mmCIF file of C-alpha atoms and ligand atoms in Angstrom:
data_model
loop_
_atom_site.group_PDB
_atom_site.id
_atom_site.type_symbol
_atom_site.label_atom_id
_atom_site.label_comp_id
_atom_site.label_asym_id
_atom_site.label_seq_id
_atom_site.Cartn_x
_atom_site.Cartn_y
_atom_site.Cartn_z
ATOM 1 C CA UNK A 1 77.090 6.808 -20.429
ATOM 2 C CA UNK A 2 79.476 9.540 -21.668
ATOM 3 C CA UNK A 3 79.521 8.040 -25.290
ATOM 4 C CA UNK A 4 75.663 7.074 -25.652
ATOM 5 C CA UNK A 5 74.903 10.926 -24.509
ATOM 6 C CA UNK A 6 77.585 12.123 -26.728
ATOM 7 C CA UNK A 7 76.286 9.820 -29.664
ATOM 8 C CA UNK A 8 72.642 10.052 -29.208
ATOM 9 C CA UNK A 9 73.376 14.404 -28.901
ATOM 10 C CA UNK A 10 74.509 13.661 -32.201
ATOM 11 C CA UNK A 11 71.313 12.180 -32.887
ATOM 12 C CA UNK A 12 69.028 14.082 -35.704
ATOM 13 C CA UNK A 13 66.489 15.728 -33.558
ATOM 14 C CA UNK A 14 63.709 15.303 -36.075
ATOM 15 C CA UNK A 15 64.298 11.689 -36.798
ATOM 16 C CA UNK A 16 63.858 10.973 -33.018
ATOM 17 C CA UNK A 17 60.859 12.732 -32.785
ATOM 18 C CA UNK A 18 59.470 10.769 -35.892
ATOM 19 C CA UNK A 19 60.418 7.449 -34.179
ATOM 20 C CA UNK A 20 59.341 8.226 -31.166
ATOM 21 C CA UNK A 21 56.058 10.002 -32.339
ATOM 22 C CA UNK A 22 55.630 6.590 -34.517
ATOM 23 C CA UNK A 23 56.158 4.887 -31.043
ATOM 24 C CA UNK A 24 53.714 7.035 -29.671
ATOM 25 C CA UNK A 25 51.040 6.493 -31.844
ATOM 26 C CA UNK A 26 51.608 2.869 -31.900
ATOM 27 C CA UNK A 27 51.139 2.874 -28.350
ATOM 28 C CA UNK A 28 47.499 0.358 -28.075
ATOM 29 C CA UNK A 29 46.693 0.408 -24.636
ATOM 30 C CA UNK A 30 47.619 3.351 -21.581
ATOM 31 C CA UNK A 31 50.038 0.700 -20.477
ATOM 32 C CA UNK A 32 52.242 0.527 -23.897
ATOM 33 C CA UNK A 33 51.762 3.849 -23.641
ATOM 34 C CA UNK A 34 53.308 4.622 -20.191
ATOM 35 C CA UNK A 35 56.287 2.348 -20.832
ATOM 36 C CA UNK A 36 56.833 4.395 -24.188
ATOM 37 C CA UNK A 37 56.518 7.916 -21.616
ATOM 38 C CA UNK A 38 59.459 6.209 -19.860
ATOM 39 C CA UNK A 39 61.227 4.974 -22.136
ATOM 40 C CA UNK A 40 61.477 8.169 -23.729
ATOM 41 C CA UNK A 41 60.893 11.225 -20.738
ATOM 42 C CA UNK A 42 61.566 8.752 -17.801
ATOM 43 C CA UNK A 43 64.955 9.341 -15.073
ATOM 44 C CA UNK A 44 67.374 7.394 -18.034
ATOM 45 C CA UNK A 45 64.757 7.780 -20.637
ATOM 46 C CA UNK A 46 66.249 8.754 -24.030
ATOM 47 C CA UNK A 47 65.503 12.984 -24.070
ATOM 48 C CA UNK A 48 66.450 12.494 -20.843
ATOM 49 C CA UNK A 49 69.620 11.558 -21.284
ATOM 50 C CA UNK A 50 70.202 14.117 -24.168
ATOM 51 C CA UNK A 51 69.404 16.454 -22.078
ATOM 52 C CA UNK A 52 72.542 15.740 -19.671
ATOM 53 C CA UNK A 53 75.015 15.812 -22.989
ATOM 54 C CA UNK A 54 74.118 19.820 -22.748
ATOM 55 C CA UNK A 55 76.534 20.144 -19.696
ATOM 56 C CA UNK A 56 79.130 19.357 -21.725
ATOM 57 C CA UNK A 57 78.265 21.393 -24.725
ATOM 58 C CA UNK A 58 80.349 24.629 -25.445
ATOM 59 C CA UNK A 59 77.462 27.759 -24.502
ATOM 60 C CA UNK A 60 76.750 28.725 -28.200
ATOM 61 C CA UNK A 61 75.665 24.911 -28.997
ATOM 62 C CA UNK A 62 74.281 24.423 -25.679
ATOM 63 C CA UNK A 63 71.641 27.410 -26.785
ATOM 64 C CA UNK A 64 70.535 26.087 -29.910
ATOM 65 C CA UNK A 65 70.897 22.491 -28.532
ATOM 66 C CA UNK A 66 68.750 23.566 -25.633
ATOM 67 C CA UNK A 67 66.325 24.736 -27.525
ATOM 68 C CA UNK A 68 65.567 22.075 -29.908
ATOM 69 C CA UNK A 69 65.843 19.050 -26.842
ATOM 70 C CA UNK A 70 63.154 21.353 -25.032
ATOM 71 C CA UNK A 71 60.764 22.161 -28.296
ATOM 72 C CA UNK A 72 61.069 18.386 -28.803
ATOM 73 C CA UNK A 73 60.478 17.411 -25.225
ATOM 74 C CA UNK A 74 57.446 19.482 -24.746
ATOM 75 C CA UNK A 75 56.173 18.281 -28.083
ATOM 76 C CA UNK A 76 56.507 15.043 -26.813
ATOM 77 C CA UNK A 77 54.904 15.494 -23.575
ATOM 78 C CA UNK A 78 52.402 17.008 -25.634
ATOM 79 C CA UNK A 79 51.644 14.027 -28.112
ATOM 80 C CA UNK A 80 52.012 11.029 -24.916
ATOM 81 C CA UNK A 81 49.344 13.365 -23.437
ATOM 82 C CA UNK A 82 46.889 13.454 -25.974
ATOM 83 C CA UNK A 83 47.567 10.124 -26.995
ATOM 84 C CA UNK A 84 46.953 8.894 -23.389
ATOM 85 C CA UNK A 85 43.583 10.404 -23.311
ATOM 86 C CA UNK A 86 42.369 9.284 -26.344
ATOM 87 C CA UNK A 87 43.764 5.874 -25.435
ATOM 88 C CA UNK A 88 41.491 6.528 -22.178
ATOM 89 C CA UNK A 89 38.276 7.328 -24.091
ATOM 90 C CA UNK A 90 39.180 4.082 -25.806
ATOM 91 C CA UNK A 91 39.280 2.129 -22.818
ATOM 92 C CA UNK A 92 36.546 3.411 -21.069
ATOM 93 C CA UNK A 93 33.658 3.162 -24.394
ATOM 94 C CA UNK A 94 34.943 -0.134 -24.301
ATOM 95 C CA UNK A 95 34.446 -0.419 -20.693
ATOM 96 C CA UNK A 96 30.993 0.854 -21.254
ATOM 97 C CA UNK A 97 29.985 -1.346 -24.220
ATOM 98 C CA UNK A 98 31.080 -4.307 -22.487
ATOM 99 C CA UNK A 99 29.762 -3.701 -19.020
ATOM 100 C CA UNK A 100 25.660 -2.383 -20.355
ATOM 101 C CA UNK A 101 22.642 -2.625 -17.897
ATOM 102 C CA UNK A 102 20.264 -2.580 -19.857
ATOM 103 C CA UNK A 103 17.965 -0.694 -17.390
ATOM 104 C CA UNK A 104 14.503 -0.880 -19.106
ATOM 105 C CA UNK A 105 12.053 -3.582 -17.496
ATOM 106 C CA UNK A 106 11.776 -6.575 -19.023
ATOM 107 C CA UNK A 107 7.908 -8.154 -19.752
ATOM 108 C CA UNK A 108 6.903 -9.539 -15.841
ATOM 109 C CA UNK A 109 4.983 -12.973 -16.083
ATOM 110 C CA UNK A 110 1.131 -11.822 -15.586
ATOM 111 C CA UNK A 111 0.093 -11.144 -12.169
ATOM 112 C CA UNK A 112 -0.981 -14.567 -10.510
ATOM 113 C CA UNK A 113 -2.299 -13.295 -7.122
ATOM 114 C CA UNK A 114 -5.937 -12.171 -6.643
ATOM 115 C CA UNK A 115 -7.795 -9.823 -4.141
ATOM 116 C CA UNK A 116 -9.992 -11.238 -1.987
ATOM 117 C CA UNK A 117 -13.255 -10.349 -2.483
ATOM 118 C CA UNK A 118 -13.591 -9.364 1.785
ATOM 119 C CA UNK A 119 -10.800 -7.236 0.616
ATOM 120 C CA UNK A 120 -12.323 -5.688 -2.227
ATOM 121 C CA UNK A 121 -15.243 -4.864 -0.366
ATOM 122 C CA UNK A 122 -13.453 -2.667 2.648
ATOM 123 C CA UNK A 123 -11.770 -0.943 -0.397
ATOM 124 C CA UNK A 124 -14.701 -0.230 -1.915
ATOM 125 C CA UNK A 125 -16.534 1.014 1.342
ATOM 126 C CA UNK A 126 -13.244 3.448 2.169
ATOM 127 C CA UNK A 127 -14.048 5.179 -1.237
ATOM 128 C CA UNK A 128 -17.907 5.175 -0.793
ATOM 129 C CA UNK A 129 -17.802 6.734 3.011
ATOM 130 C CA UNK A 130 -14.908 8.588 2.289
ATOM 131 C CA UNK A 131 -16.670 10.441 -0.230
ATOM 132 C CA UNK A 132 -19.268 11.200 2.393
ATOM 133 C CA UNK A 133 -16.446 12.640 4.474
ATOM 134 C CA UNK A 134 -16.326 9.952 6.718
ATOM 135 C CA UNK A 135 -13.008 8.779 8.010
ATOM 136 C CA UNK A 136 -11.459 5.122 9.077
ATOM 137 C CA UNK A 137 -11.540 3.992 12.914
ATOM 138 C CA UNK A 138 -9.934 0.826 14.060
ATOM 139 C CA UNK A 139 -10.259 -1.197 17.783
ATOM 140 C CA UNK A 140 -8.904 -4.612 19.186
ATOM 141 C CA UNK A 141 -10.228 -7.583 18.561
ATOM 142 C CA UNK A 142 -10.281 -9.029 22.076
ATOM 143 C CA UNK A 143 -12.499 -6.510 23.683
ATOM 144 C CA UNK A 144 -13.924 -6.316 27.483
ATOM 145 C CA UNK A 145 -17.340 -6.567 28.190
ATOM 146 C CA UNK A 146 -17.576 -2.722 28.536
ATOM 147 C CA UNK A 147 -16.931 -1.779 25.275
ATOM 148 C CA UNK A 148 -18.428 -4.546 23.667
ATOM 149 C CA UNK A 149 -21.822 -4.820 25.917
ATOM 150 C CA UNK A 150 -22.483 -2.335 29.019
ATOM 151 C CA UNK A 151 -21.221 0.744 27.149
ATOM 152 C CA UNK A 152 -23.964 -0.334 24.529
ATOM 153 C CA UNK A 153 -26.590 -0.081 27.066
ATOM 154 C CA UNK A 154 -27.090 -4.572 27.360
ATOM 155 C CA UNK A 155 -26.810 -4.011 30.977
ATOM 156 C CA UNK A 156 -25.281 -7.018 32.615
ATOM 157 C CA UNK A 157 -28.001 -9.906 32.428
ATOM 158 C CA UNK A 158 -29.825 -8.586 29.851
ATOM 159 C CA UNK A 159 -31.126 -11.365 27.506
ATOM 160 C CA UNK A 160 -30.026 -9.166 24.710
ATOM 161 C CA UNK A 161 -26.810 -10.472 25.148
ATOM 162 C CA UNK A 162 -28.159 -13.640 24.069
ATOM 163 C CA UNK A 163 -29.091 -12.294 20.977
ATOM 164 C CA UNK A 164 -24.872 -12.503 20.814
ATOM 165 C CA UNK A 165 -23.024 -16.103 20.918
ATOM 166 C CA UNK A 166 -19.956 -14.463 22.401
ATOM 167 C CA UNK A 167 -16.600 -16.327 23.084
ATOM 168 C CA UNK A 168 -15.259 -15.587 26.257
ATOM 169 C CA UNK A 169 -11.620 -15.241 27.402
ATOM 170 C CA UNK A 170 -10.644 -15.400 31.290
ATOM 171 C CA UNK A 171 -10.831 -12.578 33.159
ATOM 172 C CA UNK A 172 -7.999 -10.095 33.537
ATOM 173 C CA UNK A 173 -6.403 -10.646 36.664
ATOM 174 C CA UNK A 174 -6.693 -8.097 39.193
ATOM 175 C CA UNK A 175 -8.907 -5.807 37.934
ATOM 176 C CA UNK A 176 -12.268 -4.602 40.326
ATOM 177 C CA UNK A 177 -14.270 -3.492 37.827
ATOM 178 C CA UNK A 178 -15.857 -6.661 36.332
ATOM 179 C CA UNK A 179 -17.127 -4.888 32.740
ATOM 180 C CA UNK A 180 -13.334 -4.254 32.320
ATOM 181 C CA UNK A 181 -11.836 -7.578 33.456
ATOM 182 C CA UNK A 182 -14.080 -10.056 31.640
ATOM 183 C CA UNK A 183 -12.608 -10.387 28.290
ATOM 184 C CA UNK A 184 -14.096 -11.524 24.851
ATOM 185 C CA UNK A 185 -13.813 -11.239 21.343
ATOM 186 C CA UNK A 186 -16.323 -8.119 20.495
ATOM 187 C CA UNK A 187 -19.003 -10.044 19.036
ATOM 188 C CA UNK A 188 -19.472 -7.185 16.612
ATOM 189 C CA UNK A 189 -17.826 -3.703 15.142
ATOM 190 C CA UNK A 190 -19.971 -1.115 17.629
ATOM 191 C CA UNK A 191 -17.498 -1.776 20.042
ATOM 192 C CA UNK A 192 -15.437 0.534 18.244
ATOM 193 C CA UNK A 193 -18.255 2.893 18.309
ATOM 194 C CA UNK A 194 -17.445 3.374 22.190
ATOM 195 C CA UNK A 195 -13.444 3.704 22.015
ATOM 196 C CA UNK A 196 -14.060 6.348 19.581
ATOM 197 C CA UNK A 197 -16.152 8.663 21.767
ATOM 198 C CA UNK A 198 -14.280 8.071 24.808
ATOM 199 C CA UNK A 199 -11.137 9.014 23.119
ATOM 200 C CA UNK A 200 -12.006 11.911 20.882
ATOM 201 C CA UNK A 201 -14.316 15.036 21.129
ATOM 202 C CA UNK A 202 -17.199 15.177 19.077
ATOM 203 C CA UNK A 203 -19.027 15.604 16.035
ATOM 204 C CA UNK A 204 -17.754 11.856 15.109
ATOM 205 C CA UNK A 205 -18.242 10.974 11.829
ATOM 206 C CA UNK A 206 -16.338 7.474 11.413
ATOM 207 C CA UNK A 207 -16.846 3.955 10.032
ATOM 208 C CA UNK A 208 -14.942 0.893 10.969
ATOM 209 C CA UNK A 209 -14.386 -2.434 9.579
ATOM 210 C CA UNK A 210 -12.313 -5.829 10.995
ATOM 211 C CA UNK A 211 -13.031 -9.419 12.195
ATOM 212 C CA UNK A 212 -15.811 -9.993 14.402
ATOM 213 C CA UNK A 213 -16.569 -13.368 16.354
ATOM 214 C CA UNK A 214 -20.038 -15.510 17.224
ATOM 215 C CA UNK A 215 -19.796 -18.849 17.938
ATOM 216 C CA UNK A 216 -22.033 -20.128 14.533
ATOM 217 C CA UNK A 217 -21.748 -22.792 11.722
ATOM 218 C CA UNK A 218 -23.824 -22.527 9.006
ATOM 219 C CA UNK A 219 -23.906 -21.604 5.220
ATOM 220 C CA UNK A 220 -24.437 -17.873 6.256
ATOM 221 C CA UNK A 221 -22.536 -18.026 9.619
ATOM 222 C CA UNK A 222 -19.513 -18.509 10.464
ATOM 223 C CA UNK A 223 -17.362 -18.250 13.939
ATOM 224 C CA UNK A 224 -15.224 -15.327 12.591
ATOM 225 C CA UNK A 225 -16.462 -12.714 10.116
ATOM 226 C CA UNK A 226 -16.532 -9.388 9.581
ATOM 227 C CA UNK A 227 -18.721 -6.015 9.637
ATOM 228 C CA UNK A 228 -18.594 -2.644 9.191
ATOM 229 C CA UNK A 229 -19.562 -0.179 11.311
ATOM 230 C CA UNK A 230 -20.255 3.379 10.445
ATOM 231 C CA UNK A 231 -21.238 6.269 13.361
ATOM 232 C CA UNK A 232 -22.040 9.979 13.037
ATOM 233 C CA UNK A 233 -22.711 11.833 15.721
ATOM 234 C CA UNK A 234 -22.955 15.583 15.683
ATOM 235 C CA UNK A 235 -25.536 18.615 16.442
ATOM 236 C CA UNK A 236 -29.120 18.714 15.016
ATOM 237 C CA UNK A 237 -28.428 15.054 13.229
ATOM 238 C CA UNK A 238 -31.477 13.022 12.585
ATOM 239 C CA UNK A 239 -33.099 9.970 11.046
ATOM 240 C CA UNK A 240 -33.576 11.696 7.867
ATOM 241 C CA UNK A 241 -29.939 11.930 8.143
ATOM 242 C CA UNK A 242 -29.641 8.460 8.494
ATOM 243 C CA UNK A 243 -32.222 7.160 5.913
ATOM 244 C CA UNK A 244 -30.371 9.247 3.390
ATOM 245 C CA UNK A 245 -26.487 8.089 4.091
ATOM 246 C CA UNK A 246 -28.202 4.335 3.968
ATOM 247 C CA UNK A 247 -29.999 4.715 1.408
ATOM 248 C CA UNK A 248 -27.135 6.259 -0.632
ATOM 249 C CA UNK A 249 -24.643 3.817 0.682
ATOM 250 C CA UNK A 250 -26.305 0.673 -0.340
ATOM 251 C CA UNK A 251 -27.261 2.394 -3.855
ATOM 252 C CA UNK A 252 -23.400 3.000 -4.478
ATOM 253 C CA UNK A 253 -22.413 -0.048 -3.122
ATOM 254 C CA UNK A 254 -24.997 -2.159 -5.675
ATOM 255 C CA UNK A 255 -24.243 0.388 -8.490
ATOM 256 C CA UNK A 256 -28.505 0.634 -8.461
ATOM 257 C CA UNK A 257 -29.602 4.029 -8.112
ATOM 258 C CA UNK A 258 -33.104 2.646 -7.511
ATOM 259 C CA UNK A 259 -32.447 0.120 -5.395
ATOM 260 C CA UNK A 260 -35.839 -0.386 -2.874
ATOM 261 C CA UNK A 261 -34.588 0.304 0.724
ATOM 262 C CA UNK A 262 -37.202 -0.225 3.601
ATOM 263 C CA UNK A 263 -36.665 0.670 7.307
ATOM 264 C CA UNK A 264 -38.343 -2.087 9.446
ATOM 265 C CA UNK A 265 -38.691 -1.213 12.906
ATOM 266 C CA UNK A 266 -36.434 -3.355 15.044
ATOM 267 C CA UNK A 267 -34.953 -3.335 18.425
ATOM 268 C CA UNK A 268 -30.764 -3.242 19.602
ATOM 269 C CA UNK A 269 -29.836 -1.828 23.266
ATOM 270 C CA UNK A 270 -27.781 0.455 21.565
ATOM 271 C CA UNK A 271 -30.634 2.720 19.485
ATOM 272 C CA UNK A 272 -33.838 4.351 19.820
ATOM 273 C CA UNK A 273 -35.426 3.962 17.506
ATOM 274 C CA UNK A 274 -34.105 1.245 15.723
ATOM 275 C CA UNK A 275 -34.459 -0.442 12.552
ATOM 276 C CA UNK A 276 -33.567 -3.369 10.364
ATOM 277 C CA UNK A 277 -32.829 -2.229 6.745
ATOM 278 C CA UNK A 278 -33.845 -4.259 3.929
ATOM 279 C CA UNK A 279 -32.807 -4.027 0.267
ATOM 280 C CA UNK A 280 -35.832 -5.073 -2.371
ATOM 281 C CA UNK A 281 -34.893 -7.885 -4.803
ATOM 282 C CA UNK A 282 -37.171 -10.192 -6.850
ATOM 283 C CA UNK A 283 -36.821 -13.850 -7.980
ATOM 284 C CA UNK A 284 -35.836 -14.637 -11.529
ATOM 285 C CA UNK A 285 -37.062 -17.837 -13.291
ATOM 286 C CA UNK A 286 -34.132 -19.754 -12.913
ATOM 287 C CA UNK A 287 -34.237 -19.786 -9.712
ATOM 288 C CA UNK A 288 -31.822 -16.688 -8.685
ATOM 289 C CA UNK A 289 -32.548 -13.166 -7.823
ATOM 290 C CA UNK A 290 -32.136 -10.178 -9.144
ATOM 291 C CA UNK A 291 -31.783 -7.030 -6.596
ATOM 292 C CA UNK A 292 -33.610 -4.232 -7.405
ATOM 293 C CA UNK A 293 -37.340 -2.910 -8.070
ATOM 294 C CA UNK A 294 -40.017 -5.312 -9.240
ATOM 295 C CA UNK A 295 -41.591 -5.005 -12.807
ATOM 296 C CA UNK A 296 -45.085 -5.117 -13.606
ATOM 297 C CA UNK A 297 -45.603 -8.810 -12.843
ATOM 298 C CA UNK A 298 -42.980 -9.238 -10.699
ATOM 299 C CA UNK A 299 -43.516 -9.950 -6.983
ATOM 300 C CA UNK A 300 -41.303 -7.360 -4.725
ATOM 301 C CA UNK A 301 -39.520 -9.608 -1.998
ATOM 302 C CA UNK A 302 -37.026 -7.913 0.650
ATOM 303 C CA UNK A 303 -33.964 -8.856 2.255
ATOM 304 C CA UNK A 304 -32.626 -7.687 5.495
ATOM 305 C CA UNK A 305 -28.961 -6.411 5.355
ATOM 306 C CA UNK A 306 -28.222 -4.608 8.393
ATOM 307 C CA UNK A 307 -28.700 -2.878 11.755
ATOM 308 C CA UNK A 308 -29.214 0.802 12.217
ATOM 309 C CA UNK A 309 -30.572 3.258 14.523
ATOM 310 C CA UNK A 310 -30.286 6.609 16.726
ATOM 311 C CA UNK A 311 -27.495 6.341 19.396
ATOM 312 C CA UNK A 312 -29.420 5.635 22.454
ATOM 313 C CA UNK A 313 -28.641 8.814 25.046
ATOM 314 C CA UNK A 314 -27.724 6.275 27.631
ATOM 315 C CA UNK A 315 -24.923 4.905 25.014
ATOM 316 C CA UNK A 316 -23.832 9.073 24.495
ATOM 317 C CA UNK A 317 -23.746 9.725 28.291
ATOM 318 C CA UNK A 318 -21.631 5.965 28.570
ATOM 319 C CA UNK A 319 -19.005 8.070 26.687
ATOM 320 C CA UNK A 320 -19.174 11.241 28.245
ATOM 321 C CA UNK A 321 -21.363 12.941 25.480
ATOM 322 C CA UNK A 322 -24.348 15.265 26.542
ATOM 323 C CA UNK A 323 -27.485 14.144 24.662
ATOM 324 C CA UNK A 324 -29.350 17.250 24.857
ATOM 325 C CA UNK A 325 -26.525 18.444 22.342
ATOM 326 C CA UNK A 326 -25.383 16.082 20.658
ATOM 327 C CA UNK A 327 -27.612 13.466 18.338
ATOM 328 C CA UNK A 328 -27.008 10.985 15.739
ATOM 329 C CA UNK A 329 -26.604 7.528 13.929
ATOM 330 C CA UNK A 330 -25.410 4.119 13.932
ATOM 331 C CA UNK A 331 -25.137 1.282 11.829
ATOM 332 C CA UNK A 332 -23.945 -2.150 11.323
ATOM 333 C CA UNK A 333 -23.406 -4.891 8.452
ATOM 334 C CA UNK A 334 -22.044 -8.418 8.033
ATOM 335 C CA UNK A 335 -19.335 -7.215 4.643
ATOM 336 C CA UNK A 336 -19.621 -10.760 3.876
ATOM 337 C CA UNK A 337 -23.225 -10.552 3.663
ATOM 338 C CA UNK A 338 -23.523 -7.569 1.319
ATOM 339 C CA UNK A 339 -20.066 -9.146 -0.563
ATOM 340 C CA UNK A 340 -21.981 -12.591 -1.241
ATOM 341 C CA UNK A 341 -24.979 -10.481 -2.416
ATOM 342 C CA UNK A 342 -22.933 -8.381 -4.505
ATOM 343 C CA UNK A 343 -21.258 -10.879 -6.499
ATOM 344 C CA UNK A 344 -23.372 -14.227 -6.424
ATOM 345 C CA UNK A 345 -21.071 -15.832 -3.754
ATOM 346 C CA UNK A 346 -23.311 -18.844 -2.449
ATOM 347 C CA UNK A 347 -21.910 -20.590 0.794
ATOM 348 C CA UNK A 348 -20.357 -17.700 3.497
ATOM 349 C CA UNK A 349 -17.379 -20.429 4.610
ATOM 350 C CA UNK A 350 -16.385 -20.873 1.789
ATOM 351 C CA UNK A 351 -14.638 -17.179 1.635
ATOM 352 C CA UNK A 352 -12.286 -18.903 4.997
ATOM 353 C CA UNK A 353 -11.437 -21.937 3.162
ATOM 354 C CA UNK A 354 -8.292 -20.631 1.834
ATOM 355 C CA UNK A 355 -8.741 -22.333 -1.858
ATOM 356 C CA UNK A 356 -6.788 -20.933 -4.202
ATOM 357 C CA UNK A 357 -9.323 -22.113 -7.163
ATOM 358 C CA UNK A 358 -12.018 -20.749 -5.238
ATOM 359 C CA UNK A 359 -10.057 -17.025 -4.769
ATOM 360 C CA UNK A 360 -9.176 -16.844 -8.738
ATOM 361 C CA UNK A 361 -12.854 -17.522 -9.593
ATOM 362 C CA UNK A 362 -14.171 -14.964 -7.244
ATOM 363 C CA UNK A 363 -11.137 -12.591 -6.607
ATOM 364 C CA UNK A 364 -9.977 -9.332 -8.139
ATOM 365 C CA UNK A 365 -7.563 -8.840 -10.588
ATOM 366 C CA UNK A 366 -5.393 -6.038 -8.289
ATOM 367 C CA UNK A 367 -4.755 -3.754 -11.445
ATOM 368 C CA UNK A 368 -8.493 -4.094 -12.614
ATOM 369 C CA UNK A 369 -10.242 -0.437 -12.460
ATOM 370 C CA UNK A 370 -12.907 -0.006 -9.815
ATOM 371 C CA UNK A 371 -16.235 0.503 -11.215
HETATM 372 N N1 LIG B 401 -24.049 -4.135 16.074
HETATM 373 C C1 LIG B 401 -25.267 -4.650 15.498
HETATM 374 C C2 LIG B 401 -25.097 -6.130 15.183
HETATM 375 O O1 LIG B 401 -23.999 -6.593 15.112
HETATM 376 C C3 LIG B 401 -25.615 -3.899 14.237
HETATM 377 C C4 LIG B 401 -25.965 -2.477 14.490
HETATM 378 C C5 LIG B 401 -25.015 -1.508 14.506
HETATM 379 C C6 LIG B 401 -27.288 -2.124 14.708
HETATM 380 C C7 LIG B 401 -25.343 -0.186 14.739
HETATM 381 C C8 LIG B 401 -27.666 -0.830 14.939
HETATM 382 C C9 LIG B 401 -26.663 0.125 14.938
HETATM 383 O O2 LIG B 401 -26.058 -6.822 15.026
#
């Protein structure tokens, strides 16, 4: 050990840094490069041991001797260090290049699915009542005969239940009151009408949509369907009121600003008056229609599309609602109805039939614009 310190001391201090800067800079990877830094600055690394031949230097040699292993250690240091990060930067852009996400989205096969035209239609009557400040209501399907009938002024017996093929469920157990324990599925949306007012404090100014169930089977009927319901109830409202939120809903809803509408006089428990609503349409010559005004020539026909009326008082004073105060309007329609109008849709069972050739004749592209 004695004799390699003594002999590498003798060593020419700039030809060992050339070598070992040459080893340095040969150095291709961090690990090359580490094994160099121990090799060379390590416990028996090679300055290292140079450095230990200065204990048995003489003090004047030791100086100078001192000096130069130090300049050339720190230079040293100094080179493996910036070596090792450049070695680093090396490593990691290969790192990178190698290991890309390439983060932008690739093309998505087109869009298969469809809206359902049912769908489309609720949409489409969210944006037209919402517009008219009117907000969204919801209620259960499986109603009790309260909130589906006696709340609605059909007192119990009355034949205009009949007017309503309801499904019945058995009674809830328990319960004395009977219009709460027999149980049905509401035979139409004004049964959300009632949980409304009894729950909130008027003016009311809501419509509601969902599933509704008659037992029916024909190419306008079937068991299940839906309707909308809309209700505003407030101070000082009147049929005027109501004439003009019909009128400007069906207009909107056919994109016809002239659209006919006729009020037909026409009786439900739940109104007074009441009135059937009818949208003007005339026949074309191949045997379709066309809605809208007649032409000179043309004969005006008339369709009826819905249910409307002022809330009966008995229906306000059901829900707690003084009907010296408060006044207003109700009305109801099929959505498959006004959707099969709307778009030429022929046969109403065919929109539960759950073909898929069916939905991507009449369905909705879901990122087509609304009109
Ligand atoms: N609920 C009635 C029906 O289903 C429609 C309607 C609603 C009529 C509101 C008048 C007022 O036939």
């Amino acid at each position: 050990m004695k004799d390699s310190a003594k002999n590498a001391s003798m060593t020419d201090i700039a030809s060992l840094k050339q070598e070992l800067a040459h080893q340095i800079e040969s150095a291709r990877d961090t690990k090359t490069l580490e094994d160099v830094r121990v090799h060379v600055l390590g416990k028996s690394g090679q300055i290292t041991a140079l450095m230990k031949t200065l204990g048995q230097m003489d003090p004047e040699e030791r100086k100078t001797k001192g000096q130069e292993l130090n300049a050339l250690k720190d230079e040293i240091a100094a080179l493996i260090s910036s070596q090792e990060s450049a070695l680093k930067k090396q490593e990691m852009d290969a790192k990178l290049a190698n290991e890309t996400i390439d983060i932008t989205l690739s093309p998505r096969p087109a869009a298969t699915g469809k809206i359902h035209p049912i769908s489309r239609t609720m949409e489409e009557l969210v944006s037209i009542f919402g517009a008219m400040g009117f907000s969204v209501a919801e209620g259960p399907d499986i109603e009790d005969d309260w909130h589906n009938f006696t709340a609605l002024n059909f007192p119990p017996g009355h034949p205009a239940r009949e007017m309503q093929d309801t499904f019945f469920l058995p009674d809830t157990p328990g319960e004395s009151d009977p219009a709460r324990a027999k149980k049905l599925l509401r035979t139409h949306t004004s049964s959300v009408q009632i949980r409304h007012m009894e729950n909130n404090k008027p003016p009311h100014k809501i419509i509601c949509f969902g599933r509704t169930y008659r037992s029916d089977w024909d190419m306008t009927h079937t068991p299940m369907f839906h309707q909308v319901e809309c209700l505003y109830i407030d101070k000082g409202v009147t049929m005027a009121h109501l004439k003009g939120c019909l009128t400007d809903f069906v207009r909107a809803f056919f994109n016809n600003d002239s659209l006919p509408v006729r009020f037909r006089p026409s009786f439900f428990p739940f109104v007074e008056p009441g009135a059937e609503v009818d949208i003007g349409y005339v026949k074309d010559d191949k045997g379709g229609i066309r809605l809208g005004a007649a032409r000179d020539g043309e004969e005006q026909r008339w369709m009826e599309i819905l249910g409307a009326g002022m809330v009966h008082p008995n229906v306000l004073k059901n829900c707690g609602i003084d009907p010296n105060e408060y006044q207003g309007f109700a009305f109801g329609c099929g959505i498959e109805r006004i959707t099969m109008l709307k778009y030429g849709i022929p046969d109403l069972r065919t929109f539960f039939d759950s073909d898929i050739r069916w939905l991507s004749h009449y369905g909705f592209d879901p990122v087509e614009s609304r009109n």
